[in-house]
Tab-separated table of C-alpha atoms and ligand atoms in Angstrom:
chain	number	residue	atom	x	y	z
A	973	MET	CA	0.000	0.000	0.000
A	974	THR	CA	1.277	3.443	-0.796
A	975	GLY	CA	0.448	6.710	0.878
A	976	GLN	CA	-1.594	8.937	-1.394
A	977	PRO	CA	-3.076	12.250	-0.349
A	978	PRO	CA	-6.818	12.048	0.292
A	979	PRO	CA	-9.072	13.154	-2.589
A	980	ASN	CA	-9.518	16.958	-2.665
A	981	ASN	CA	-12.867	17.071	-0.992
A	982	MET	CA	-11.666	15.031	1.993
A	983	GLN	CA	-10.430	16.439	5.275
A	984	ILE	CA	-8.184	14.615	7.680
A	985	VAL	CA	-10.074	13.839	10.884
A	986	ASP	CA	-7.669	11.575	12.771
A	987	GLU	CA	-4.418	9.644	12.720
A	988	VAL	CA	-4.089	6.238	14.334
A	989	PRO	CA	-0.891	4.325	15.155
A	990	ILE	CA	-0.625	0.957	13.419
A	991	ASP	CA	0.530	-2.335	14.850
A	992	ALA	CA	1.002	-4.318	11.638
A	993	ALA	CA	0.214	-7.586	13.410
A	994	ARG	CA	-2.846	-6.430	15.339
A	995	THR	CA	-4.595	-3.505	13.684
A	996	VAL	CA	-8.057	-4.283	12.287
A	997	ILE	CA	-10.151	-2.028	10.049
A	998	TYR	CA	-13.926	-2.397	9.647
A	999	GLU	CA	-15.524	-1.032	6.463
A	1000	HIS	CA	-19.261	-0.481	6.136
A	1001	GLY	CA	-20.624	-0.548	2.571
A	1002	TRP	CA	-23.237	1.762	1.103
A	1003	GLN	CA	-26.293	-0.393	0.485
A	1004	SER	CA	-27.723	-3.855	1.158
A	1005	TRP	CA	-25.441	-5.614	-1.354
A	1006	SER	CA	-22.195	-3.737	-0.617
A	1007	PRO	CA	-19.494	-5.872	1.046
A	1008	THR	CA	-19.171	-5.042	4.747
A	1009	THR	CA	-16.545	-6.679	6.932
A	1010	ALA	CA	-13.395	-6.255	9.030
A	1011	TYR	CA	-9.889	-6.616	7.551
A	1012	ARG	CA	-6.575	-7.304	9.210
A	1013	PHE	CA	-4.106	-4.546	8.466
A	1014	GLY	CA	-2.527	-5.163	5.054
A	1015	GLU	CA	-5.398	-7.289	3.768
A	1016	GLN	CA	-6.842	-5.840	0.582
A	1017	PRO	CA	-10.463	-4.774	0.882
A	1018	TYR	CA	-13.117	-6.138	-1.489
A	1019	ARG	CA	-13.797	-3.913	-4.427
A	1020	PRO	CA	-16.090	-4.211	-7.472
A	1021	PHE	CA	-14.857	-6.336	-10.366
A	1022	SER	CA	-16.689	-4.235	-12.940
A	1023	GLU	CA	-18.173	-0.798	-13.424
A	1024	ARG	CA	-21.559	-2.478	-13.705
A	1025	ASN	CA	-21.213	-4.060	-10.268
A	1026	ARG	CA	-19.779	-0.867	-8.795
A	1027	PHE	CA	-22.815	1.124	-9.789
A	1028	LEU	CA	-25.438	-1.481	-8.934
A	1029	CYS	CA	-24.041	-2.805	-5.660
A	1030	TYR	CA	-21.694	-0.152	-4.244
A	1031	ARG	CA	-21.986	3.627	-3.868
A	1032	PRO	CA	-22.122	4.996	-7.425
A	1033	GLU	CA	-20.327	8.232	-6.465
A	1034	SER	CA	-17.345	6.450	-4.889
A	1035	SER	CA	-14.527	4.518	-6.508
A	1036	PRO	CA	-11.949	3.782	-3.816
A	1037	SER	CA	-8.923	1.725	-4.814
A	1038	ARG	CA	-7.802	-1.476	-3.111
A	1039	ASP	CA	-4.974	0.513	-1.522
A	1040	VAL	CA	-7.185	2.353	0.922
A	1041	TYR	CA	-9.873	1.266	3.366
A	1042	TRP	CA	-13.168	3.004	2.784
A	1043	GLY	CA	-16.490	3.118	4.612
A	1044	GLU	CA	-19.742	4.789	3.600
A	1045	GLY	CA	-20.992	6.460	6.770
A	1046	LEU	CA	-19.067	4.130	9.088
A	1047	LEU	CA	-15.494	2.949	9.439
A	1048	ALA	CA	-13.888	1.613	12.605
A	1049	VAL	CA	-10.270	0.964	13.501
A	1050	ASP	CA	-8.981	-1.234	16.268
A	1051	PRO	CA	-5.330	-0.172	16.588
A	1052	GLY	CA	-4.669	-3.356	18.557
A	1053	ASP	CA	-2.883	-1.597	21.419
A	1054	ASN	CA	-5.745	-1.646	23.949
A	1055	THR	CA	-6.346	2.098	23.635
A	1056	GLY	CA	-9.875	1.450	22.398
A	1057	ILE	CA	-11.644	0.983	19.089
A	1058	ARG	CA	-12.153	4.166	17.103
A	1059	VAL	CA	-15.486	4.599	15.385
A	1060	TYR	CA	-15.831	7.212	12.636
A	1061	ALA	CA	-19.457	7.612	11.714
A	1062	VAL	CA	-22.235	9.744	10.352
A	1063	SER	CA	-24.322	11.205	13.158
A	1064	ASP	CA	-27.396	12.101	11.114
A	1065	ALA	CA	-27.971	10.353	7.780
A	1066	THR	CA	-31.104	12.252	6.724
A	1067	ASP	CA	-29.392	14.620	4.317
A	1068	GLY	CA	-25.948	13.226	3.564
A	1069	VAL	CA	-23.600	10.352	4.336
A	1070	PRO	CA	-19.860	11.010	4.344
A	1071	SER	CA	-17.373	8.661	2.710
A	1072	ILE	CA	-14.624	7.851	5.196
A	1073	GLN	CA	-11.170	6.778	4.111
A	1074	ALA	CA	-8.295	5.172	6.040
A	1075	GLU	CA	-5.103	5.467	4.148
A	1076	VAL	CA	-1.725	4.059	5.122
A	1077	GLY	CA	0.900	6.566	6.178
A	1078	GLU	CA	4.138	6.035	8.016
A	1079	HIS	CA	3.371	3.814	11.019
A	1080	ARG	CA	-0.129	5.180	11.074
A	1081	LEU	CA	-3.488	5.276	9.369
A	1082	ILE	CA	-4.664	8.665	8.195
A	1083	ILE	CA	-8.434	8.971	8.461
A	1084	SER	CA	-10.251	11.481	6.299
A	1085	ALA	CA	-13.859	12.170	5.395
A	1086	ASP	CA	-15.783	14.308	2.903
A	1087	GLY	CA	-18.401	15.411	5.454
A	1088	PRO	CA	-18.901	15.667	9.189
A	1089	VAL	CA	-18.184	12.525	11.192
A	1090	ASP	CA	-18.459	11.734	14.875
A	1091	ILE	CA	-15.381	10.148	16.374
A	1092	GLY	CA	-15.853	7.768	19.280
A	1093	ILE	CA	-13.178	5.884	21.167
A	1094	ASP	CA	-14.604	2.828	22.861
A	1095	ALA	CA	-12.354	0.853	25.199
A	1096	GLY	CA	-14.811	-1.889	25.946
A	1097	PRO	CA	-16.164	-4.107	27.218
A	1098	GLY	CA	-16.200	-6.602	24.390
A	1099	ASP	CA	-14.915	-6.852	20.863
A	1100	LEU	CA	-15.486	-4.874	17.672
A	1101	ASN	CA	-19.049	-6.196	17.401
A	1102	SER	CA	-19.953	-4.916	20.872
A	1103	VAL	CA	-18.484	-1.528	20.002
A	1104	LEU	CA	-20.544	-1.414	16.793
A	1105	ALA	CA	-23.616	-2.472	18.767
A	1106	ARG	CA	-23.146	0.410	21.223
A	1107	TRP	CA	-22.642	2.823	18.355
A	1108	ALA	CA	-25.831	1.490	16.714
A	1109	ASP	CA	-27.794	1.988	19.951
A	1110	SER	CA	-26.909	5.674	19.949
A	1111	PHE	CA	-27.488	6.056	16.202
A	1112	ALA	CA	-30.903	4.390	16.500
A	1113	GLU	CA	-31.824	6.717	19.332
A	1114	GLN	CA	-30.977	9.891	17.440
A	1115	ALA	CA	-32.745	8.544	14.340
A	1116	GLY	CA	-35.891	7.890	16.388
A	1117	VAL	CA	-36.330	4.230	15.430
A	1118	PRO	CA	-39.869	3.140	16.334
A	1119	ALA	CA	-40.582	-0.139	18.169
A	1120	ILE	CA	-39.237	-2.969	16.055
A	1121	ARG	CA	-41.948	-5.148	14.506
A	1122	LYS	CA	-41.433	-8.885	14.509
A	1123	ALA	CA	-41.190	-10.163	10.948
A	1124	PRO	CA	-43.644	-12.641	9.508
A	1125	THR	CA	-42.092	-15.804	8.068
A	1126	ILE	CA	-42.216	-15.844	4.296
A	1127	TRP	CA	-41.973	-18.013	1.216
A	1128	CYS	CA	-40.438	-16.148	-1.721
A	1129	SER	CA	-40.506	-17.120	-5.400
A	1130	TRP	CA	-37.091	-15.710	-6.377
A	1131	TYR	CA	-34.369	-18.236	-5.575
A	1132	HIS	CA	-35.822	-21.085	-7.569
A	1133	TYR	CA	-37.898	-19.470	-10.298
A	1134	PHE	CA	-36.114	-16.132	-10.720
A	1135	THR	CA	-37.798	-14.016	-13.440
A	1136	ASP	CA	-39.450	-17.068	-15.058
A	1137	VAL	CA	-42.007	-17.443	-12.257
A	1138	THR	CA	-45.576	-18.164	-13.401
A	1139	GLU	CA	-48.970	-18.007	-11.754
A	1140	ALA	CA	-49.062	-21.830	-11.870
A	1141	ASP	CA	-45.753	-21.962	-9.951
A	1142	MET	CA	-47.286	-19.778	-7.257
A	1143	VAL	CA	-50.326	-22.033	-6.994
A	1144	GLU	CA	-48.154	-25.153	-6.837
A	1145	ASN	CA	-46.170	-23.764	-3.909
A	1146	ILE	CA	-49.135	-22.249	-2.042
A	1147	ASP	CA	-50.749	-25.698	-2.175
A	1148	ALA	CA	-47.538	-27.465	-1.100
A	1149	ILE	CA	-47.041	-25.099	1.845
A	1150	GLU	CA	-50.613	-25.707	2.923
A	1151	ARG	CA	-50.433	-29.483	2.458
A	1152	LEU	CA	-47.220	-29.731	4.483
A	1153	ASN	CA	-48.518	-27.227	7.016
A	1154	LEU	CA	-45.288	-25.219	6.810
A	1155	PRO	CA	-45.057	-22.299	9.262
A	1156	VAL	CA	-45.153	-19.668	6.500
A	1157	ASP	CA	-47.073	-16.469	7.345
A	1158	VAL	CA	-46.631	-14.636	4.021
A	1159	VAL	CA	-46.307	-16.006	0.483
A	1160	GLN	CA	-44.318	-13.381	-1.415
A	1161	LEU	CA	-44.269	-13.102	-5.192
A	1162	ASP	CA	-40.936	-11.702	-6.371
A	1163	ASP	CA	-39.691	-10.175	-9.623
A	1164	GLY	CA	-41.255	-11.563	-12.805
A	1165	TYR	CA	-44.980	-10.765	-12.703
A	1166	GLN	CA	-44.742	-7.304	-14.256
A	1167	ALA	CA	-44.636	-6.312	-17.922
A	1168	ALA	CA	-41.838	-3.792	-17.319
A	1169	HIS	CA	-40.284	-1.928	-14.427
A	1170	GLY	CA	-42.402	1.181	-14.045
A	1171	ASP	CA	-45.556	-0.488	-15.390
A	1172	TRP	CA	-46.240	-2.401	-12.208
A	1173	LEU	CA	-49.940	-2.911	-12.789
A	1174	THR	CA	-49.503	-4.428	-16.257
A	1175	LEU	CA	-48.793	-8.133	-16.057
A	1176	ALA	CA	-46.371	-10.352	-17.957
A	1177	ASP	CA	-48.038	-13.019	-20.124
A	1178	ARG	CA	-47.352	-15.698	-17.513
A	1179	PHE	CA	-49.773	-14.000	-15.091
A	1180	GLY	CA	-53.550	-13.628	-15.199
A	1181	SER	CA	-54.409	-11.899	-11.936
A	1182	LEU	CA	-52.455	-10.753	-8.909
A	1183	GLU	CA	-55.701	-10.496	-7.010
A	1184	ALA	CA	-56.466	-14.175	-7.687
A	1185	ILE	CA	-53.038	-15.132	-6.325
A	1186	ALA	CA	-53.637	-13.092	-3.162
A	1187	ASP	CA	-57.058	-14.731	-2.780
A	1188	ARG	CA	-55.531	-18.182	-3.140
A	1189	ILE	CA	-52.906	-17.381	-0.496
A	1190	LYS	CA	-55.459	-15.911	1.895
A	1191	ALA	CA	-57.714	-18.936	1.491
A	1192	THR	CA	-54.975	-20.931	3.264
A	1193	GLY	CA	-55.023	-18.476	6.180
A	1194	ARG	CA	-51.788	-16.827	5.042
A	1195	ARG	CA	-50.927	-13.303	3.935
A	1196	ALA	CA	-49.846	-12.121	0.504
A	1197	GLY	CA	-46.557	-10.339	-0.194
A	1198	ILE	CA	-45.088	-8.783	-3.305
A	1199	TRP	CA	-41.834	-7.394	-4.702
A	1200	ILE	CA	-41.582	-3.994	-6.410
A	1201	ALA	CA	-38.561	-1.976	-7.567
A	1202	PRO	CA	-40.466	1.312	-7.202
A	1203	PHE	CA	-37.661	3.637	-8.259
A	1204	LEU	CA	-36.405	1.719	-11.301
A	1205	VAL	CA	-37.788	2.301	-14.763
A	1206	PHE	CA	-37.195	0.292	-17.951
A	1207	PRO	CA	-36.424	2.600	-20.895
A	1208	GLU	CA	-39.056	0.843	-23.039
A	1209	SER	CA	-41.793	1.033	-20.356
A	1210	ASP	CA	-44.991	2.998	-20.876
A	1211	LEU	CA	-43.946	5.088	-17.890
A	1212	ALA	CA	-40.658	6.182	-19.517
A	1213	ARG	CA	-42.372	6.878	-22.846
A	1214	ARG	CA	-45.279	8.834	-21.401
A	1215	HIS	CA	-43.602	10.584	-18.507
A	1216	PRO	CA	-39.903	11.116	-19.219
A	1217	ASP	CA	-40.131	14.161	-16.936
A	1218	TRP	CA	-40.622	11.778	-13.987
A	1219	LEU	CA	-37.061	10.495	-14.355
A	1220	ILE	CA	-34.022	11.725	-12.431
A	1221	GLY	CA	-32.087	13.873	-14.894
A	1222	GLY	CA	-35.249	14.907	-16.731
A	1223	PRO	CA	-36.594	13.991	-20.172
A	1224	ASP	CA	-33.530	14.997	-22.188
A	1225	ASP	CA	-30.862	13.495	-20.036
A	1226	PRO	CA	-32.210	10.778	-17.738
A	1227	VAL	CA	-29.438	9.499	-15.484
A	1228	TYR	CA	-28.078	5.965	-15.702
A	1229	ALA	CA	-29.433	3.976	-12.757
A	1230	GLY	CA	-27.455	0.771	-13.289
A	1231	HIS	CA	-27.542	-2.257	-15.580
A	1232	ASN	CA	-29.541	-5.401	-14.840
A	1233	TRP	CA	-32.074	-7.592	-16.681
A	1234	ASN	CA	-29.848	-7.095	-19.797
A	1235	ARG	CA	-30.505	-3.391	-20.081
A	1236	ASP	CA	-29.539	0.020	-18.802
A	1237	LEU	CA	-31.997	1.417	-16.295
A	1238	PHE	CA	-33.510	4.782	-15.434
A	1239	ALA	CA	-34.483	6.101	-11.994
A	1240	LEU	CA	-37.833	7.544	-10.926
A	1241	ASP	CA	-37.624	11.028	-9.410
A	1242	SER	CA	-39.085	10.654	-5.920
A	1243	THR	CA	-39.401	14.454	-5.618
A	1244	HIS	CA	-41.824	14.586	-8.566
A	1245	PRO	CA	-45.354	14.668	-7.103
A	1246	GLU	CA	-46.931	12.946	-10.115
A	1247	ALA	CA	-44.322	10.200	-10.157
A	1248	MET	CA	-45.015	9.499	-6.498
A	1249	GLU	CA	-48.757	9.666	-7.085
A	1250	TRP	CA	-48.310	6.853	-9.594
A	1251	ILE	CA	-46.236	4.738	-7.195
A	1252	THR	CA	-48.779	5.422	-4.442
A	1253	GLU	CA	-51.518	4.228	-6.789
A	1254	VAL	CA	-49.534	1.043	-7.496
A	1255	VAL	CA	-49.151	0.298	-3.795
A	1256	THR	CA	-52.712	1.186	-2.783
A	1257	THR	CA	-54.052	-0.931	-5.661
A	1258	MET	CA	-52.005	-3.891	-4.478
A	1259	CYS	CA	-53.141	-3.268	-0.896
A	1260	GLY	CA	-56.690	-3.373	-2.249
A	1261	TRP	CA	-55.964	-6.787	-3.809
A	1262	GLY	CA	-54.882	-8.006	-0.388
A	1263	TYR	CA	-51.092	-7.595	-0.395
A	1264	ASP	CA	-49.760	-6.420	2.957
A	1265	PHE	CA	-46.062	-7.323	2.803
A	1266	TYR	CA	-43.847	-5.282	0.466
A	1267	LYS	CA	-40.283	-6.045	-0.563
A	1268	MET	CA	-39.186	-2.686	-1.975
A	1269	ASP	CA	-36.063	-3.453	-3.968
A	1270	PHE	CA	-33.297	-1.570	-5.808
A	1271	VAL	CA	-34.348	1.502	-3.869
A	1272	TYR	CA	-30.762	2.844	-4.069
A	1273	ALA	CA	-31.997	4.301	-7.380
A	1274	ALA	CA	-33.885	7.089	-5.563
A	1275	ALA	CA	-30.588	8.251	-4.003
A	1276	ILE	CA	-28.612	8.604	-7.245
A	1277	PRO	CA	-27.232	12.112	-7.760
A	1278	GLY	CA	-28.844	14.055	-10.605
A	1279	ARG	CA	-31.231	16.798	-11.488
A	1280	ARG	CA	-34.595	16.473	-9.764
A	1281	HIS	CA	-37.960	18.205	-9.916
A	1282	GLN	CA	-37.399	19.589	-6.421
A	1283	ASP	CA	-33.974	20.740	-5.439
A	1284	MET	CA	-32.851	18.639	-2.502
A	1285	SER	CA	-29.998	16.304	-1.669
A	1286	PRO	CA	-30.143	12.787	-3.157
A	1287	ILE	CA	-30.488	11.350	0.351
A	1288	ALA	CA	-33.299	13.704	1.334
A	1289	ALA	CA	-35.024	12.749	-1.938
A	1290	TYR	CA	-34.527	9.059	-1.152
A	1291	ARG	CA	-36.043	9.439	2.292
A	1292	LEU	CA	-38.989	11.372	0.938
A	1293	GLY	CA	-39.690	8.550	-1.521
A	1294	MET	CA	-39.381	5.874	1.158
A	1295	GLN	CA	-41.656	7.801	3.520
A	1296	GLN	CA	-44.280	8.018	0.795
A	1297	LEU	CA	-44.050	4.275	0.186
A	1298	ARG	CA	-44.606	3.736	3.902
A	1299	GLU	CA	-47.649	5.987	3.898
A	1300	ALA	CA	-49.073	4.268	0.825
A	1301	MET	CA	-48.754	0.793	2.363
A	1302	GLY	CA	-50.183	1.720	5.782
A	1303	ASP	CA	-49.659	-1.050	8.327
A	1304	SER	CA	-48.183	-3.480	5.815
A	1305	TYR	CA	-44.779	-4.955	6.631
A	1306	PHE	CA	-42.022	-2.993	4.830
A	1307	LEU	CA	-38.857	-4.840	3.778
A	1308	GLY	CA	-36.124	-2.719	2.190
A	1309	CYS	CA	-33.608	-4.216	-0.261
A	1310	GLY	CA	-30.812	-2.778	-2.390
A	1311	ALA	CA	-31.142	0.097	0.037
A	1312	PRO	CA	-28.659	2.664	1.361
A	1313	ILE	CA	-28.298	1.482	4.955
A	1314	PHE	CA	-28.021	4.503	7.252
A	1315	PRO	CA	-30.491	6.764	5.388
A	1316	SER	CA	-33.098	3.983	5.798
A	1317	VAL	CA	-32.898	3.687	9.574
A	1318	GLY	CA	-36.332	4.364	11.049
A	1319	LEU	CA	-38.148	4.027	7.727
A	1320	VAL	CA	-38.471	0.249	7.229
A	1321	ASP	CA	-39.493	-2.725	9.361
A	1322	ALA	CA	-36.847	-5.070	7.990
A	1323	MET	CA	-33.778	-4.651	5.817
A	1324	ARG	CA	-31.765	-6.920	3.538
A	1325	ILE	CA	-28.347	-6.433	4.994
A	1326	SER	CA	-26.356	-8.555	2.543
A	1327	PRO	CA	-25.938	-9.560	-1.089
A	1328	ASP	CA	-28.184	-12.299	-2.449
A	1329	THR	CA	-27.685	-15.936	-1.696
A	1330	GLU	CA	-27.593	-18.357	-4.628
A	1331	PRO	CA	-27.236	-22.096	-5.159
A	1332	GLN	CA	-23.522	-21.316	-5.819
A	1333	TYR	CA	-21.156	-21.013	-2.882
A	1334	LEU	CA	-18.695	-18.616	-4.534
A	1335	PRO	CA	-19.618	-15.461	-6.473
A	1336	LYS	CA	-19.144	-15.979	-10.216
A	1337	ASP	CA	-16.360	-13.479	-10.781
A	1338	GLY	CA	-15.048	-13.275	-7.210
A	1339	ASP	CA	-16.881	-9.989	-6.520
A	1340	LEU	CA	-18.227	-10.183	-2.960
A	1341	SER	CA	-21.243	-8.029	-3.835
A	1342	GLN	CA	-22.530	-10.703	-6.186
A	1343	PRO	CA	-25.053	-13.429	-5.410
A	1344	SER	CA	-23.468	-16.367	-3.553
A	1345	VAL	CA	-23.636	-18.122	-0.204
A	1346	LEU	CA	-20.203	-16.771	0.736
A	1347	ALA	CA	-20.990	-13.101	-0.007
A	1348	ALA	CA	-24.309	-13.268	1.827
A	1349	MET	CA	-22.676	-14.811	4.904
A	1350	MET	CA	-19.769	-12.386	5.077
A	1351	THR	CA	-21.823	-9.194	4.954
A	1352	GLY	CA	-24.645	-10.759	6.979
A	1353	ARG	CA	-22.155	-11.219	9.808
A	1354	GLY	CA	-20.636	-7.773	9.212
A	1355	ARG	CA	-24.021	-6.162	9.839
A	1356	ALA	CA	-25.329	-8.537	12.524
A	1357	PHE	CA	-25.148	-5.716	15.107
A	1358	GLN	CA	-27.893	-3.782	13.257
A	1359	HIS	CA	-30.538	-6.403	13.996
A	1360	GLY	CA	-32.910	-5.469	16.804
A	1361	ARG	CA	-31.544	-1.915	16.809
A	1362	PHE	CA	-32.305	-0.412	13.394
A	1363	TRP	CA	-34.825	-3.014	12.226
A	1364	VAL	CA	-35.122	-6.764	11.704
A	1365	ASN	CA	-32.143	-8.032	9.669
A	1366	ASP	CA	-33.051	-10.030	6.572
A	1367	PRO	CA	-30.093	-12.340	5.831
A	1368	ASP	CA	-31.877	-13.528	2.652
A	1369	CYS	CA	-33.884	-16.682	2.210
A	1370	ILE	CA	-33.240	-20.226	3.268
A	1371	ILE	CA	-32.497	-22.364	0.248
A	1372	ALA	CA	-32.164	-25.947	1.354
A	1373	ARG	CA	-32.678	-28.098	-1.749
A	1374	PRO	CA	-29.935	-30.625	-2.520
A	1375	ALA	CA	-28.581	-28.507	-5.406
A	1376	VAL	CA	-27.490	-25.720	-3.027
A	1377	GLU	CA	-23.717	-25.767	-2.473
A	1378	GLY	CA	-22.949	-25.448	1.220
A	1379	ARG	CA	-26.587	-25.678	2.287
A	1380	GLU	CA	-25.627	-26.781	5.834
A	1381	GLU	CA	-23.414	-23.734	6.297
A	1382	TRP	CA	-26.080	-21.461	4.853
A	1383	ALA	CA	-28.736	-22.892	7.177
A	1384	ASP	CA	-26.407	-22.398	10.114
A	1385	HIS	CA	-25.858	-18.765	9.129
A	1386	ILE	CA	-29.611	-18.142	9.142
A	1387	ARG	CA	-29.965	-19.960	12.474
A	1388	HIS	CA	-27.521	-17.424	14.001
A	1389	TYR	CA	-28.181	-14.256	12.035
A	1390	GLY	CA	-31.665	-14.562	10.608
A	1391	GLY	CA	-34.257	-12.097	11.860
A	1392	LEU	CA	-36.583	-12.312	8.882
A	1393	ARG	CA	-36.917	-15.987	8.040
A	1394	GLY	CA	-37.967	-16.944	4.539
A	1395	SER	CA	-37.909	-20.063	2.398
A	1396	SER	CA	-37.260	-19.847	-1.336
A	1397	ASP	CA	-37.118	-23.357	-2.748
A	1398	ARG	CA	-39.647	-24.991	-4.970
A	1399	ILE	CA	-41.173	-26.957	-2.109
A	1400	ALA	CA	-41.385	-30.124	-4.244
A	1401	ASP	CA	-37.579	-30.081	-4.649
A	1402	LEU	CA	-36.864	-30.393	-0.929
A	1403	ASP	CA	-35.510	-33.691	0.336
A	1404	GLU	CA	-36.052	-34.841	3.906
A	1405	TRP	CA	-33.160	-32.788	5.280
A	1406	GLY	CA	-34.238	-29.682	3.374
A	1407	LEU	CA	-37.810	-29.884	4.544
A	1408	GLU	CA	-36.821	-30.467	8.144
A	1409	VAL	CA	-34.388	-27.524	8.203
A	1410	THR	CA	-36.887	-25.258	6.431
A	1411	ARG	CA	-39.519	-26.127	9.014
A	1412	GLU	CA	-37.077	-25.586	11.866
A	1413	LEU	CA	-35.806	-22.189	10.637
A	1414	LEU	CA	-39.326	-20.931	9.911
A	1415	SER	CA	-40.479	-21.783	13.410
A	1416	ASP	CA	-38.872	-18.669	14.888
A	1417	SER	CA	-38.390	-15.010	13.891
A	1418	PRO	CA	-36.103	-13.353	16.414
A	1419	VAL	CA	-36.451	-9.651	17.201
A	1420	ALA	CA	-33.946	-9.226	20.051
A	1421	PRO	CA	-30.402	-8.148	19.062
A	1422	PHE	CA	-27.957	-10.898	18.022
A	1423	ILE	CA	-25.032	-8.875	19.328
A	1424	SER	CA	-25.041	-7.712	22.921
A	1425	SER	CA	-23.928	-4.172	23.705
A	1426	GLU	CA	-22.693	-5.437	27.063
A	1427	GLY	CA	-19.673	-7.181	25.639
A	1428	THR	CA	-21.065	-10.668	26.092
A	1429	SER	CA	-21.794	-12.516	22.875
B	859	LIG	C1	-35.108	-9.718	-8.175
B	859	LIG	C2	-33.996	-9.878	-7.168
B	859	LIG	C3	-34.463	-10.498	-5.841
B	859	LIG	C4	-33.353	-10.445	-4.829
B	859	LIG	C5	-32.843	-9.019	-4.692
B	859	LIG	C6	-32.362	-8.521	-6.041
B	859	LIG	O1	-25.757	-7.482	-8.577
B	859	LIG	N1	-26.600	-8.192	-9.091
B	859	LIG	O2	-26.379	-8.734	-10.174
B	859	LIG	C7	-27.825	-8.452	-8.410
B	859	LIG	C8	-28.658	-9.441	-8.895
B	859	LIG	C9	-29.854	-9.701	-8.263
B	859	LIG	C10	-30.207	-8.988	-7.142
B	859	LIG	C11	-29.366	-8.035	-6.657
B	859	LIG	C12	-28.166	-7.747	-7.292
B	859	LIG	O3	-31.350	-9.358	-6.502
B	859	LIG	O4	-31.821	-8.924	-3.755
B	859	LIG	O5	-33.791	-10.921	-3.577
B	859	LIG	O6	-35.598	-9.811	-5.357
B	859	LIG	O7	-33.432	-8.590	-6.974
B	859	LIG	O8	-34.651	-9.183	-9.372
């Protein structure tokens, strides 16, 4: 690692002595899918393997190298000399979140940030996790987190069917859950039912009626849940064609909001009253059909910098959009995903705090933001302290069919770090072990913190 001066807009806030054998640096990533973990001094931090991944799964405005440590809103350093763990953190994430860098100087780390940070030195009791837990207690208090709502258990269509899900697949699994009497409270339809992102009330050919699906679920005594990416817009959608002024960047120059589903994406401007009226109509319509669990995904899009209808910071705009979603859904359970972490505190009931799981153990290209058992476990542990303080942590779904690599390890991760418990296999694919573990993990949905602030784990 070489010492480079901090980027221009960064100010030095601290210097910390290094013990090459003992110093540990904790980096907190921007949104649900951003790698978040602690590194031993000298270990290279995880960085995106492509521009596409950087934009979709990390903070789009930041491109730190592997030669510096970098946190979005939170970075902690344990110098390893018993002088206490230093926590550099945002104190109020409602209008901005500073990037915080730790760069290697001579025998010391130079900490700098591009906005105000609080500096805490915590000498114990306990380890790094207890320190983060105490920090989270104070952050939650200033953010005014309401009483945490226990999560329902769910079944989710994504991790077997992905975007090919059909209405018949839903019926097959609703019936299987009922027949096996699985402890599933909510059956949640994921991505795949809609004609195009933006046109949420127009169905893909594989679906006849979302209301009929909700009715079928409710007939088994369960609740209906649904996935929406409310702030993403497909360029070819009716929404983009009819209302290009609803996009961040405006009609002539809509901003790039990432690349997924084989196309470049646009972002909905959450400060545009008509855009939010449309999204409110989508949610209230679905509420009317009986859906009362919402997985609001890829919501990072509302926090992308760019020209907006109303002049406000990207984070203030994001929060405004999320607050309006909450109002539209009333008492429904609100799960955030692909979401900037600290700006969401106090706004959601549960939060995906890690990248996706997948039947593969290792991420395809080695990028720890990408779907895989390993990536989901690493960041799920790195954010375990948030559970029971900010919200219920969603570690992602249990997948327990024989084809899942490392399914025992994955089940064990959920046993320890799963607040929201959800199954996402085709139920008919489960063998005896898979069914037993699914039943066991769905029998509980913990609300109390996993990490004690008292230093006892
Ligand atoms: C639906 C899915 C599921 C899933 C979400 C989110 O970086 N990526 O390539 C990437 C792929 C998928 C993804 C997130 C990131 O999944 O987390 O549970 O709802 O969308 O499309």
